[in-house]
């Protein structure tokens, strides 16, 4: 018998380290997910189903909880992967919610709708990859991508600090994920700690 109150757990994902999950997090907050129950992955393709943030989010839900994503393509960019996660949640008695729409496994039309959404997300992922490869093939684009590493955002500093605190990845792996150096990882962690201390003191 479960005594803990039912929870809403949210998941957000961005494909590159240059992107920020802030908008997705804000949307999840609007959907009623507590900030400390939001998990995210930065720099992970939706085609890859093994992700630290997703694994932690799935591990956090229990029977009767609701697993929320701001959009289905944030969960997965392939139909099989998305449906497998939804089946896993359904079998565990967890409600899956895409935006404001909860998934009812007993409704065949709902199943069809989510299958179509997953297929569209997969197709969009393929189109994006194709356009990216075509753009990368242009000499001017390749030249622009060379040079100094991009400056990390405050949100990326926070994500780095979370990985460092969790100890789930080696420093070298974190550096590669966020396109920075090992020194950059430690600096990002220090910046986040300084910001956190400043907020506490305010």
Coordinates of C-alpha atoms in Angstrom, one line a residue:
X1 CA 0.0 0.0 0.0
X2 CA 1.3 3.4 -0.9
X3 CA 1.2 6.2 1.7
X4 CA 3.1 9.0 -0.1
X5 CA 1.0 11.5 -1.9
X6 CA 0.7 11.2 -5.7
X7 CA 3.2 13.2 -7.6
X8 CA 3.6 14.9 -11.0
X9 CA 7.1 14.3 -12.5
X10 CA 8.2 16.3 -15.5
X11 CA 10.8 15.7 -18.2
X12 CA 12.5 18.1 -20.6
X13 CA 15.2 17.6 -23.3
X14 CA 17.2 19.7 -25.7
X15 CA 19.4 18.2 -28.4
X16 CA 22.4 20.5 -28.2
X17 CA 24.4 22.1 -25.5
X18 CA 23.8 25.5 -27.2
X19 CA 20.1 25.1 -26.4
X20 CA 18.4 25.8 -23.1
X21 CA 15.5 23.9 -21.5
X22 CA 14.2 27.0 -19.7
X23 CA 11.0 27.2 -21.8
X24 CA 10.2 23.6 -21.4
X25 CA 10.8 23.8 -17.7
X26 CA 8.5 26.9 -17.5
X27 CA 5.8 24.9 -19.4
X28 CA 6.1 22.0 -17.0
X29 CA 5.7 24.4 -14.1
X30 CA 2.6 25.7 -15.7
X31 CA 1.3 22.1 -16.0
X32 CA 1.6 21.7 -12.2
X33 CA 5.0 19.9 -12.0
X34 CA 7.0 20.9 -8.9
X35 CA 10.4 22.4 -9.8
X36 CA 12.2 19.7 -7.8
X37 CA 10.4 17.0 -9.7
X38 CA 11.6 18.2 -13.2
X39 CA 14.3 16.2 -14.8
X40 CA 16.2 17.2 -18.0
X41 CA 18.8 16.1 -20.5
X42 CA 21.0 18.6 -22.3
X43 CA 22.8 17.7 -25.5
X44 CA 21.0 14.4 -26.1
X45 CA 19.3 13.3 -29.3
X46 CA 15.7 12.2 -29.0
X47 CA 16.7 9.1 -31.0
X48 CA 18.9 7.9 -28.0
X49 CA 16.7 6.4 -25.3
X50 CA 19.5 5.9 -22.7
X51 CA 19.7 9.3 -21.0
X52 CA 20.5 10.1 -17.4
X53 CA 17.6 12.6 -17.0
X54 CA 15.0 10.4 -18.5
X55 CA 16.2 7.4 -16.5
X56 CA 16.0 9.4 -13.3
X57 CA 12.5 10.7 -14.2
X58 CA 11.2 7.2 -14.9
X59 CA 12.8 5.9 -11.7
X60 CA 11.0 8.7 -9.7
X61 CA 7.5 7.8 -10.7
X62 CA 5.3 5.3 -8.8
X63 CA 1.8 3.9 -9.3
X64 CA -0.7 6.6 -9.5
X65 CA 1.8 9.4 -10.4
X66 CA 1.6 11.4 -13.6
X67 CA 4.6 11.6 -16.0
X68 CA 4.5 14.9 -17.9
X69 CA 6.3 16.1 -21.0
X70 CA 5.8 19.5 -22.6
X71 CA 5.7 17.9 -26.1
X72 CA 6.0 14.3 -27.3
X73 CA 9.2 14.9 -29.3
X74 CA 10.9 15.9 -26.1
X75 CA 10.4 12.3 -24.9
X76 CA 11.6 10.6 -28.1
X77 CA 12.3 11.2 -31.7
X78 CA 11.4 7.6 -32.8
X79 CA 8.1 6.0 -32.6
X80 CA 9.2 2.7 -31.1
X81 CA 11.1 4.4 -28.3
X82 CA 8.2 6.7 -27.4
X83 CA 5.6 4.0 -27.4
X84 CA 7.9 1.7 -25.3
X85 CA 8.2 4.4 -22.6
X86 CA 4.4 5.0 -22.6
X87 CA 3.8 1.2 -22.3
X88 CA 6.3 1.0 -19.5
X89 CA 4.6 3.8 -17.6
X90 CA 1.1 2.4 -18.3
X91 CA 2.1 -1.1 -17.1
X92 CA 3.4 0.6 -13.9
X93 CA 0.1 2.3 -13.3
X94 CA 1.6 5.7 -14.1
X95 CA -0.4 8.3 -16.1
X96 CA 1.3 9.7 -19.1
X97 CA 0.5 13.3 -20.0
X98 CA 1.7 15.1 -23.2
X99 CA 1.2 18.8 -22.6
X100 CA -2.3 19.1 -21.3
X101 CA -3.4 15.8 -22.8
X102 CA -3.4 12.7 -20.6
X103 CA -3.0 9.3 -22.3
X104 CA -5.8 6.8 -21.8
X105 CA -4.5 3.3 -22.7
X106 CA -8.1 2.0 -22.8
X107 CA -9.1 4.4 -25.6
X108 CA -8.1 3.0 -29.0
X109 CA -8.4 6.4 -30.6
X110 CA -6.0 7.8 -28.0
X111 CA -3.5 5.1 -28.8
X112 CA -3.8 5.8 -32.5
X113 CA -3.4 9.6 -31.8
X114 CA -0.2 9.1 -29.8
X115 CA 1.2 6.7 -32.4
X116 CA 0.7 9.3 -35.1
X117 CA 2.3 12.0 -32.9
X118 CA 5.3 9.8 -32.3
X119 CA 5.6 9.0 -36.0
X120 CA 5.4 12.7 -36.9
X121 CA 8.1 13.5 -34.2
X122 CA 10.3 10.8 -35.7
X123 CA 9.9 12.2 -39.3
X124 CA 10.6 15.7 -38.1
X125 CA 13.8 14.5 -36.4
X126 CA 14.9 12.9 -39.7
X127 CA 14.2 16.2 -41.6
X128 CA 16.1 18.2 -39.1
X129 CA 19.1 15.8 -39.3
X130 CA 19.0 16.0 -43.1
X131 CA 18.9 19.8 -43.1
X132 CA 21.8 19.9 -40.6
X133 CA 24.0 17.6 -42.7
X134 CA 23.3 19.7 -45.8
X135 CA 24.2 22.9 -43.9
X136 CA 27.3 21.4 -42.4
X137 CA 28.5 20.4 -45.9
X138 CA 28.7 24.1 -46.8
X139 CA 32.2 25.6 -46.4
X140 CA 31.0 28.9 -44.9
X141 CA 29.0 27.1 -42.2
X142 CA 31.9 24.9 -41.3
X143 CA 34.1 27.9 -41.0
X144 CA 31.7 29.7 -38.6
X145 CA 31.6 26.6 -36.3
X146 CA 35.4 26.8 -35.8
X147 CA 36.9 29.0 -33.1
X148 CA 36.4 29.4 -29.4
X149 CA 33.9 27.3 -27.5
X150 CA 30.6 29.0 -26.8
X151 CA 30.1 30.5 -23.3
X152 CA 28.0 28.4 -21.0
X153 CA 24.6 29.7 -19.9
X154 CA 23.5 29.9 -16.3
X155 CA 21.2 27.0 -16.9
X156 CA 24.0 24.9 -18.3
X157 CA 26.1 25.8 -15.3
X158 CA 23.3 24.4 -13.1
X159 CA 23.0 21.2 -15.2
X160 CA 26.8 20.7 -14.9
X161 CA 26.6 21.2 -11.1
X162 CA 23.8 18.7 -10.9
X163 CA 25.9 16.1 -12.8
X164 CA 28.9 16.8 -10.6
X165 CA 26.8 16.5 -7.4
X166 CA 25.2 13.2 -8.6
X167 CA 28.5 11.7 -9.7
X168 CA 26.7 10.0 -12.5
X169 CA 29.3 11.0 -15.1
X170 CA 33.0 11.5 -15.2
X171 CA 34.3 15.1 -15.5
X172 CA 35.6 14.3 -19.0
X173 CA 32.2 13.0 -20.0
X174 CA 30.5 16.2 -18.7
X175 CA 33.1 18.3 -20.5
X176 CA 32.3 16.5 -23.8
X177 CA 28.6 16.8 -23.3
X178 CA 28.7 20.5 -22.8
X179 CA 31.5 21.2 -25.3
X180 CA 33.9 22.6 -22.8
X181 CA 37.1 21.6 -21.0
X182 CA 37.6 19.9 -17.7
X183 CA 38.6 23.3 -16.3
X184 CA 35.4 24.7 -17.8
X185 CA 33.4 22.1 -15.9
X186 CA 34.9 23.1 -12.6
X187 CA 34.4 26.8 -13.3
X188 CA 30.8 26.2 -14.2
X189 CA 30.3 24.3 -10.9
X190 CA 31.9 27.1 -9.0
X191 CA 29.8 29.8 -10.7
X192 CA 26.6 27.8 -9.9
X193 CA 27.6 27.4 -6.3
X194 CA 28.4 31.1 -6.0
X195 CA 25.0 32.0 -7.5
X196 CA 23.2 29.6 -5.1
X197 CA 25.1 31.1 -2.1
X198 CA 24.2 34.6 -3.2
X199 CA 20.5 33.7 -3.5
X200 CA 20.5 32.2 0.0
X201 CA 22.1 35.4 1.3
X202 CA 19.5 37.7 -0.3

